[in-house]
Amino acid sequence: MLRCHEERGIAMDDAAREKALAPLLDESPLGAVWLIGPIRAPLGYVVVTFGWSVADGGMIGWIEDVFVRQSVRRRGIGTEVLHAVSKSLSQAGIQRLRAAVPSDESPAARLCHRIGLRDGQTVHVMSDTA
């Protein structure tokens, strides 16, 4: 995760990363983490958090983070893993899988399109400053 954050310019120290990730690793019902590849030398990871949507009829998943080491990118690993994650979540009753991506031209958007996610309504996502 440190490599991912460095690459994306996310300023977060190890303690903050651990605090944010620990509940998901401890089987919190609010999300899940999948390592890609062997535990001793992972190729990357996927983080999905869960929420509720009345419009979607129940539990939905948000792809929070997908990271594949730069040395093994463009081999279809991210696409394959996200297909498997999507299928697993669907079988577990997740009604919809969503992702917020920077733009339609971003690598993240192209990856989401490859696994079958499509553009939804045009909305502006807003958040507080906390």
Coordinates of N, CA, C and O in Angstrom, one line a residue:
M1 N 0.8 -1.2 0.0 CA 0.0 0.0 0.0 C 0.9 1.3 0.0 O 0.5 2.3 -0.6
L2 N 2.0 1.2 0.7 CA 2.9 2.3 0.7 C 3.4 2.6 -0.8 O 3.3 3.8 -1.2
R3 N 3.7 1.6 -1.6 CA 4.1 1.9 -3.0 C 2.9 2.5 -3.7 O 3.2 3.5 -4.5
C4 N 1.7 2.1 -3.5 CA 0.6 2.7 -4.2 C 0.4 4.1 -3.8 O 0.2 5.0 -4.7
H5 N 0.5 4.4 -2.5 CA 0.3 5.8 -2.1 C 1.4 6.7 -2.6 O 1.2 7.8 -2.9
E6 N 2.7 6.2 -2.6 CA 3.8 7.0 -3.1 C 3.5 7.3 -4.6 O 3.7 8.4 -5.0
E7 N 3.1 6.3 -5.3 CA 2.9 6.5 -6.8 C 1.8 7.5 -7.1 O 1.8 8.2 -8.0
R8 N 0.7 7.5 -6.2 CA -0.4 8.4 -6.4 C -0.3 9.7 -5.7 O -1.2 10.5 -5.8
G9 N 0.7 9.9 -4.9 CA 0.9 11.1 -4.2 C 0.0 11.3 -3.0 O -0.4 12.4 -2.7
I10 N -0.4 10.2 -2.4 CA -1.2 10.2 -1.2 C -0.4 10.3 0.0 O 0.5 9.4 0.3
A11 N -0.5 11.4 0.8 CA 0.3 11.6 2.0 C -0.4 10.9 3.2 O -1.4 11.4 3.7
M12 N 0.1 9.8 3.5 CA -0.4 9.1 4.7 C 0.7 8.3 5.3 O 1.5 7.6 4.6
D13 N 0.9 8.4 6.6 CA 2.0 7.7 7.3 C 1.6 6.2 7.5 O 0.4 5.9 7.4
D14 N 2.5 5.4 7.9 CA 2.3 4.0 8.2 C 1.2 3.8 9.3 O 0.4 2.9 9.1
A15 N 1.2 4.6 10.3 CA 0.3 4.4 11.4 C -1.2 4.7 10.9 O -2.1 3.9 11.2
A16 N -1.3 5.7 10.1 CA -2.7 6.0 9.5 C -3.1 4.9 8.6 O -4.3 4.6 8.6
R17 N -2.2 4.4 7.8 CA -2.6 3.3 6.8 C -3.0 2.1 7.6 O -4.0 1.5 7.3
E18 N -2.3 1.8 8.7 CA -2.6 0.6 9.5 C -4.0 0.8 10.2 O -4.8 -0.1 10.2
K19 N -4.2 2.0 10.7 CA -5.5 2.3 11.4 C -6.7 2.1 10.4 O -7.7 1.6 10.7
A20 N -6.5 2.6 9.1 CA -7.5 2.5 8.1 C -7.8 1.1 7.6 O -8.9 0.7 7.3
L21 N -6.7 0.3 7.5 CA -6.8 -1.0 6.9 C -7.1 -2.1 7.9 O -7.7 -3.1 7.6
A22 N -6.6 -2.0 9.2 CA -6.7 -3.1 10.2 C -8.1 -3.6 10.3 O -8.3 -4.9 10.4
P23 N -9.2 -2.8 10.5 CA -10.5 -3.4 10.6 C -10.9 -4.3 9.4 O -11.6 -5.3 9.6
L24 N -10.5 -3.9 8.2 CA -10.9 -4.7 7.1 C -10.1 -6.0 7.1 O -10.7 -7.0 6.6
L25 N -8.9 -6.0 7.6 CA -8.1 -7.2 7.7 C -8.7 -8.1 8.8 O -8.4 -9.3 8.8
D26 N -9.3 -7.5 9.8 CA -9.9 -8.3 10.9 C -11.3 -8.7 10.7 O -12.1 -8.9 11.6
E27 N -11.7 -8.8 9.4 CA -13.0 -9.3 9.0 C -14.2 -8.4 9.3 O -15.3 -8.8 9.7
S28 N -13.9 -7.1 9.3 CA -15.0 -6.1 9.5 C -16.1 -6.3 8.4 O -15.8 -6.6 7.2
P29 N -17.4 -6.2 8.8 CA -18.4 -6.3 7.7 C -18.5 -5.1 6.8 O -19.3 -5.0 5.9
L30 N -17.6 -4.1 7.1 CA -17.6 -2.9 6.3 C -16.7 -2.9 5.0 O -16.8 -2.0 4.2
G31 N -16.0 -4.0 4.8 CA -15.2 -4.1 3.7 C -14.3 -5.3 3.6 O -14.3 -6.1 4.6
A32 N -13.5 -5.4 2.6 CA -12.6 -6.6 2.4 C -11.4 -6.2 1.7 O -11.4 -5.3 0.9
V33 N -10.3 -7.0 1.9 CA -9.1 -6.8 1.2 C -8.7 -8.1 0.6 O -8.7 -9.1 1.2
W34 N -8.2 -8.1 -0.7 CA -7.7 -9.2 -1.3 C -6.3 -8.9 -1.7 O -6.0 -7.9 -2.4
L35 N -5.4 -9.8 -1.4 CA -4.0 -9.7 -1.9 C -3.9 -10.4 -3.2 O -4.6 -11.5 -3.4
I36 N -3.1 -9.9 -4.1 CA -3.0 -10.5 -5.4 C -1.6 -11.2 -5.4 O -0.6 -10.6 -5.1
G37 N -1.6 -12.5 -5.7 CA -0.4 -13.2 -5.7 C 0.0 -13.8 -4.3 O -0.8 -13.8 -3.4
P38 N 1.2 -14.3 -4.2 CA 1.6 -15.0 -3.0 C 1.7 -14.0 -1.8 O 2.1 -12.8 -2.0
I39 N 1.4 -14.5 -0.6 CA 1.4 -13.7 0.6 C 2.8 -13.1 0.9 O 3.0 -11.9 1.3
R40 N 3.9 -13.8 0.7 CA 5.2 -13.4 0.9 C 5.7 -12.3 0.0 O 6.6 -11.5 0.3
A41 N 5.2 -12.3 -1.2 CA 5.6 -11.3 -2.3 C 4.4 -11.0 -3.1 O 4.3 -11.3 -4.3
P42 N 3.4 -10.2 -2.5 CA 2.2 -9.9 -3.3 C 2.5 -9.0 -4.5 O 3.4 -8.2 -4.5
L43 N 1.7 -9.2 -5.5 CA 1.8 -8.4 -6.7 C 0.9 -7.2 -6.6 O 1.1 -6.3 -7.4
G44 N 0.0 -7.2 -5.7 CA -0.8 -6.0 -5.5 C -2.0 -6.4 -4.5 O -1.9 -7.4 -3.8
Y45 N -3.0 -5.5 -4.6 CA -4.1 -5.7 -3.7 C -5.4 -5.0 -4.2 O -5.3 -4.2 -5.1
V46 N -6.5 -5.4 -3.7 CA -7.8 -4.8 -4.0 C -8.5 -4.5 -2.6 O -8.5 -5.4 -1.8
V47 N -9.1 -3.3 -2.5 CA -9.8 -3.0 -1.3 C -11.3 -2.6 -1.8 O -11.4 -1.8 -2.7
V48 N -12.3 -3.3 -1.2 CA -13.7 -3.0 -1.5 C -14.3 -2.7 -0.1 O -14.2 -3.4 0.8
T49 N -15.1 -1.6 -0.1 CA -15.9 -1.2 1.1 C -17.3 -1.4 0.7 O -17.7 -1.4 -0.4
F50 N -18.2 -1.6 1.8 CA -19.6 -1.9 1.6 C -20.4 -0.8 2.1 O -20.1 -0.1 3.1
G51 N -21.5 -0.6 1.5 CA -22.5 0.4 1.9 C -23.9 -0.1 1.5 O -24.1 -1.2 0.9
W52 N -24.9 0.7 1.8 CA -26.3 0.3 1.5 C -26.9 1.3 0.5 O -26.6 2.5 0.6
S53 N -27.6 0.8 -0.4 CA -28.3 1.7 -1.4 C -29.7 1.3 -1.6 O -30.0 0.1 -2.0
V54 N -30.6 2.2 -1.2 CA -32.0 1.9 -1.4 C -32.4 1.7 -2.9 O -33.1 0.8 -3.3
A55 N -31.8 2.6 -3.7 CA -32.1 2.6 -5.1 C -31.6 1.3 -5.8 O -32.1 0.8 -6.8
D56 N -30.5 0.7 -5.2 CA -30.0 -0.5 -5.8 C -30.5 -1.8 -5.1 O -30.2 -2.9 -5.4
G57 N -31.4 -1.6 -4.1 CA -32.0 -2.7 -3.4 C -31.2 -3.4 -2.4 O -31.4 -4.6 -2.1
G58 N -30.2 -2.8 -1.8 CA -29.4 -3.5 -0.8 C -28.0 -3.1 -0.8 O -27.6 -2.0 -1.1
M59 N -27.2 -4.0 -0.3 CA -25.7 -3.8 -0.2 C -25.0 -3.6 -1.5 O -25.3 -4.3 -2.5
I60 N -24.1 -2.6 -1.5 CA -23.3 -2.4 -2.7 C -21.9 -2.4 -2.3 O -21.5 -2.2 -1.1
G61 N -21.0 -2.6 -3.2 CA -19.6 -2.5 -3.0 C -18.9 -1.4 -3.7 O -19.3 -1.1 -4.8
W62 N -18.0 -0.7 -3.1 CA -17.2 0.4 -3.7 C -15.8 -0.1 -3.8 O -15.1 -0.5 -2.8
I63 N -15.3 -0.1 -5.0 CA -13.8 -0.4 -5.2 C -13.1 0.8 -4.8 O -13.1 1.8 -5.4
E64 N -12.4 0.6 -3.6 CA -11.7 1.7 -3.0 C -10.3 1.9 -3.6 O -9.8 2.9 -3.8
D65 N -9.7 0.7 -3.9 CA -8.3 0.7 -4.3 C -8.0 -0.6 -5.1 O -8.4 -1.6 -4.7
V66 N -7.3 -0.4 -6.1 CA -6.7 -1.5 -6.9 C -5.3 -1.1 -7.2 O -5.1 -0.1 -7.7
F67 N -4.4 -2.0 -6.8 CA -3.0 -1.7 -7.1 C -2.3 -3.0 -7.6 O -2.4 -4.0 -7.0
V68 N -1.6 -2.9 -8.7 CA -0.7 -3.9 -9.2 C 0.7 -3.3 -9.4 O 0.8 -2.2 -9.9
R69 N 1.6 -4.1 -8.9 CA 3.0 -3.6 -9.0 C 3.3 -3.2 -10.5 O 2.9 -3.9 -11.4
Q70 N 4.1 -2.1 -10.6 CA 4.4 -1.6 -11.9 C 5.1 -2.6 -12.8 O 4.9 -2.7 -14.0
S71 N 5.9 -3.5 -12.2 CA 6.7 -4.4 -13.0 C 5.9 -5.5 -13.6 O 6.4 -6.2 -14.5
V72 N 4.6 -5.7 -13.1 CA 3.8 -6.8 -13.7 C 2.5 -6.2 -14.3 O 1.6 -7.0 -14.6
R73 N 2.4 -4.9 -14.5 CA 1.2 -4.3 -15.1 C 1.1 -4.7 -16.6 O 2.0 -5.1 -17.2
R74 N -0.1 -4.5 -17.1 CA -0.5 -4.7 -18.5 C -0.3 -6.1 -18.9 O 0.0 -6.4 -20.1
R75 N -0.6 -7.0 -18.0 CA -0.6 -8.5 -18.2 C -2.0 -9.1 -18.0 O -2.2 -10.3 -18.0
G76 N -3.0 -8.2 -17.6 CA -4.3 -8.7 -17.4 C -4.6 -9.1 -16.0 O -5.7 -9.6 -15.6
I77 N -3.6 -8.9 -15.1 CA -3.8 -9.3 -13.7 C -4.9 -8.6 -13.0 O -5.8 -9.2 -12.4
G78 N -4.9 -7.3 -13.1 CA -6.0 -6.5 -12.5 C -7.4 -6.9 -13.0 O -8.3 -7.0 -12.2
T79 N -7.5 -7.0 -14.3 CA -8.7 -7.4 -14.9 C -9.2 -8.8 -14.4 O -10.4 -8.9 -13.9
E80 N -8.3 -9.7 -14.3 CA -8.6 -11.1 -13.9 C -9.1 -11.1 -12.4 O -10.1 -11.7 -12.0
V81 N -8.3 -10.3 -11.6 CA -8.6 -10.3 -10.2 C -10.0 -9.6 -9.9 O -10.8 -10.1 -9.1
L82 N -10.2 -8.5 -10.6 CA -11.5 -7.8 -10.4 C -12.7 -8.6 -10.9 O -13.7 -8.5 -10.3
H83 N -12.5 -9.3 -12.0 CA -13.6 -10.2 -12.4 C -13.9 -11.2 -11.3 O -15.1 -11.5 -10.9
A84 N -12.9 -11.8 -10.7 CA -13.1 -12.8 -9.6 C -13.7 -12.1 -8.4 O -14.6 -12.7 -7.7
V85 N -13.2 -10.9 -8.0 CA -13.8 -10.2 -6.9 C -15.3 -9.9 -7.1 O -16.1 -10.1 -6.3
S86 N -15.6 -9.4 -8.3 CA -16.9 -9.1 -8.7 C -17.9 -10.3 -8.6 O -19.0 -10.2 -8.1
K87 N -17.4 -11.4 -9.1 CA -18.2 -12.6 -9.1 C -18.4 -13.1 -7.7 O -19.5 -13.4 -7.3
S88 N -17.4 -13.0 -6.8 CA -17.5 -13.5 -5.5 C -18.5 -12.6 -4.7 O -19.3 -13.1 -3.9
L89 N -18.4 -11.3 -4.9 CA -19.3 -10.3 -4.2 C -20.7 -10.5 -4.7 O -21.7 -10.5 -3.9
S90 N -20.9 -10.8 -5.9 CA -22.3 -11.0 -6.5 C -22.9 -12.2 -5.8 O -24.0 -12.3 -5.4
Q91 N -22.1 -13.3 -5.7 CA -22.5 -14.5 -5.1 C -22.8 -14.3 -3.6 O -23.7 -15.1 -3.0
A92 N -22.2 -13.4 -3.0 CA -22.4 -13.1 -1.6 C -23.6 -12.1 -1.4 O -23.9 -11.7 -0.2
G93 N -24.2 -11.7 -2.4 CA -25.4 -10.9 -2.3 C -25.2 -9.4 -2.5 O -26.2 -8.6 -2.4
I94 N -24.1 -9.0 -3.0 CA -23.8 -7.6 -3.3 C -24.6 -7.2 -4.5 O -24.5 -7.9 -5.5
Q95 N -25.4 -6.2 -4.4 CA -26.3 -5.8 -5.5 C -25.6 -5.1 -6.7 O -26.0 -5.3 -7.8
R96 N -24.6 -4.3 -6.4 CA -23.9 -3.6 -7.4 C -22.5 -3.3 -6.9 O -22.3 -3.1 -5.7
L97 N -21.6 -3.2 -7.9 CA -20.2 -2.9 -7.6 C -20.0 -1.5 -8.3 O -20.3 -1.4 -9.5
R98 N -19.4 -0.6 -7.5 CA -19.2 0.8 -8.1 C -17.7 1.2 -7.9 O -17.0 0.7 -7.0
A99 N -17.3 2.1 -8.6 CA -15.9 2.7 -8.5 C -16.0 4.2 -8.9 O -16.7 4.5 -9.9
A100 N -15.3 5.0 -8.1 CA -15.2 6.4 -8.5 C -13.8 6.5 -9.2 O -12.8 6.2 -8.6
V101 N -13.8 7.0 -10.4 CA -12.5 7.1 -11.1 C -12.3 8.5 -11.6 O -13.2 9.3 -11.7
P102 N -11.0 8.9 -11.8 CA -10.7 10.3 -12.1 C -11.3 10.8 -13.4 O -11.7 12.0 -13.5
S103 N -11.3 10.0 -14.4 CA -11.8 10.5 -15.7 C -12.1 9.2 -16.6 O -11.6 8.2 -16.3
D104 N -12.8 9.4 -17.7 CA -13.1 8.3 -18.6 C -11.8 7.8 -19.3 O -11.8 6.7 -19.8
E105 N -10.8 8.7 -19.3 CA -9.6 8.3 -20.0 C -8.5 7.7 -19.1 O -7.4 7.4 -19.5
S106 N -8.8 7.7 -17.8 CA -7.8 7.2 -16.8 C -7.6 5.7 -16.9 O -8.5 4.9 -17.4
P107 N -6.4 5.2 -16.6 CA -6.2 3.7 -16.5 C -7.3 3.0 -15.6 O -7.7 1.9 -15.9
A108 N -7.6 3.7 -14.5 CA -8.6 3.1 -13.6 C -10.0 2.9 -14.3 O -10.6 1.9 -14.2
A109 N -10.4 3.9 -15.1 CA -11.6 3.9 -15.8 C -11.6 2.7 -16.9 O -12.5 2.0 -17.1
R110 N -10.5 2.6 -17.6 CA -10.3 1.6 -18.6 C -10.4 0.2 -17.9 O -11.0 -0.7 -18.5
L111 N -9.8 0.0 -16.8 CA -9.9 -1.2 -16.1 C -11.3 -1.5 -15.6 O -11.8 -2.7 -15.8
C112 N -12.0 -0.5 -15.1 CA -13.4 -0.7 -14.7 C -14.3 -1.1 -15.9 O -15.1 -2.0 -15.8
H113 N -14.0 -0.5 -17.1 CA -14.8 -0.9 -18.3 C -14.5 -2.3 -18.7 O -15.4 -3.1 -19.1
R114 N -13.2 -2.8 -18.5 CA -12.9 -4.1 -18.9 C -13.6 -5.2 -18.0 O -13.8 -6.3 -18.5
I115 N -13.9 -4.8 -16.8 CA -14.6 -5.8 -16.0 C -16.1 -5.7 -16.0 O -16.9 -6.4 -15.3
G116 N -16.6 -4.8 -16.9 CA -18.1 -4.6 -17.1 C -18.7 -3.5 -16.4 O -19.9 -3.4 -16.5
L117 N -18.0 -2.7 -15.6 CA -18.6 -1.5 -15.0 C -18.8 -0.5 -16.1 O -18.0 -0.3 -17.0
R118 N -20.0 0.2 -16.0 CA -20.3 1.2 -17.0 C -20.6 2.5 -16.4 O -20.9 2.6 -15.2
D119 N -20.5 3.6 -17.2 CA -20.8 4.9 -16.7 C -22.2 4.9 -16.2 O -23.1 4.5 -16.9
G120 N -22.4 5.5 -15.0 CA -23.7 5.7 -14.5 C -24.2 7.1 -14.8 O -23.7 7.7 -15.7
Q121 N -25.1 7.5 -14.0 CA -25.6 8.9 -14.1 C -24.4 9.9 -13.9 O -23.5 9.6 -13.2
T122 N -24.4 11.0 -14.6 CA -23.4 11.9 -14.4 C -23.7 12.7 -13.1 O -24.7 13.4 -13.0
V123 N -22.8 12.4 -12.1 CA -23.0 13.1 -10.8 C -21.7 13.7 -10.4 O -20.6 13.3 -10.9
H124 N -21.8 14.6 -9.5 CA -20.6 15.2 -8.9 C -20.5 14.7 -7.5 O -21.4 15.0 -6.7
V125 N -19.5 14.0 -7.2 CA -19.3 13.4 -5.8 C -18.7 14.5 -4.9 O -17.7 15.2 -5.3
M126 N -19.4 14.7 -3.8 CA -19.0 15.8 -2.9 C -18.6 15.2 -1.6 O -19.2 14.1 -1.2
S127 N -17.8 15.8 -0.8 CA -17.4 15.3 0.5 C -17.1 16.5 1.4 O -16.8 17.6 0.9
D128 N -17.1 16.3 2.7 CA -16.7 17.3 3.6 C -15.2 17.4 3.7 O -14.5 16.6 3.1
T129 N -14.7 18.3 4.4 CA -13.2 18.5 4.4 C -12.6 17.8 5.6 O -11.4 17.9 5.8
A130 N -13.3 17.0 6.3 CA -12.8 16.3 7.5 C -11.8 15.2 7.0 O -11.7 14.7 6.0

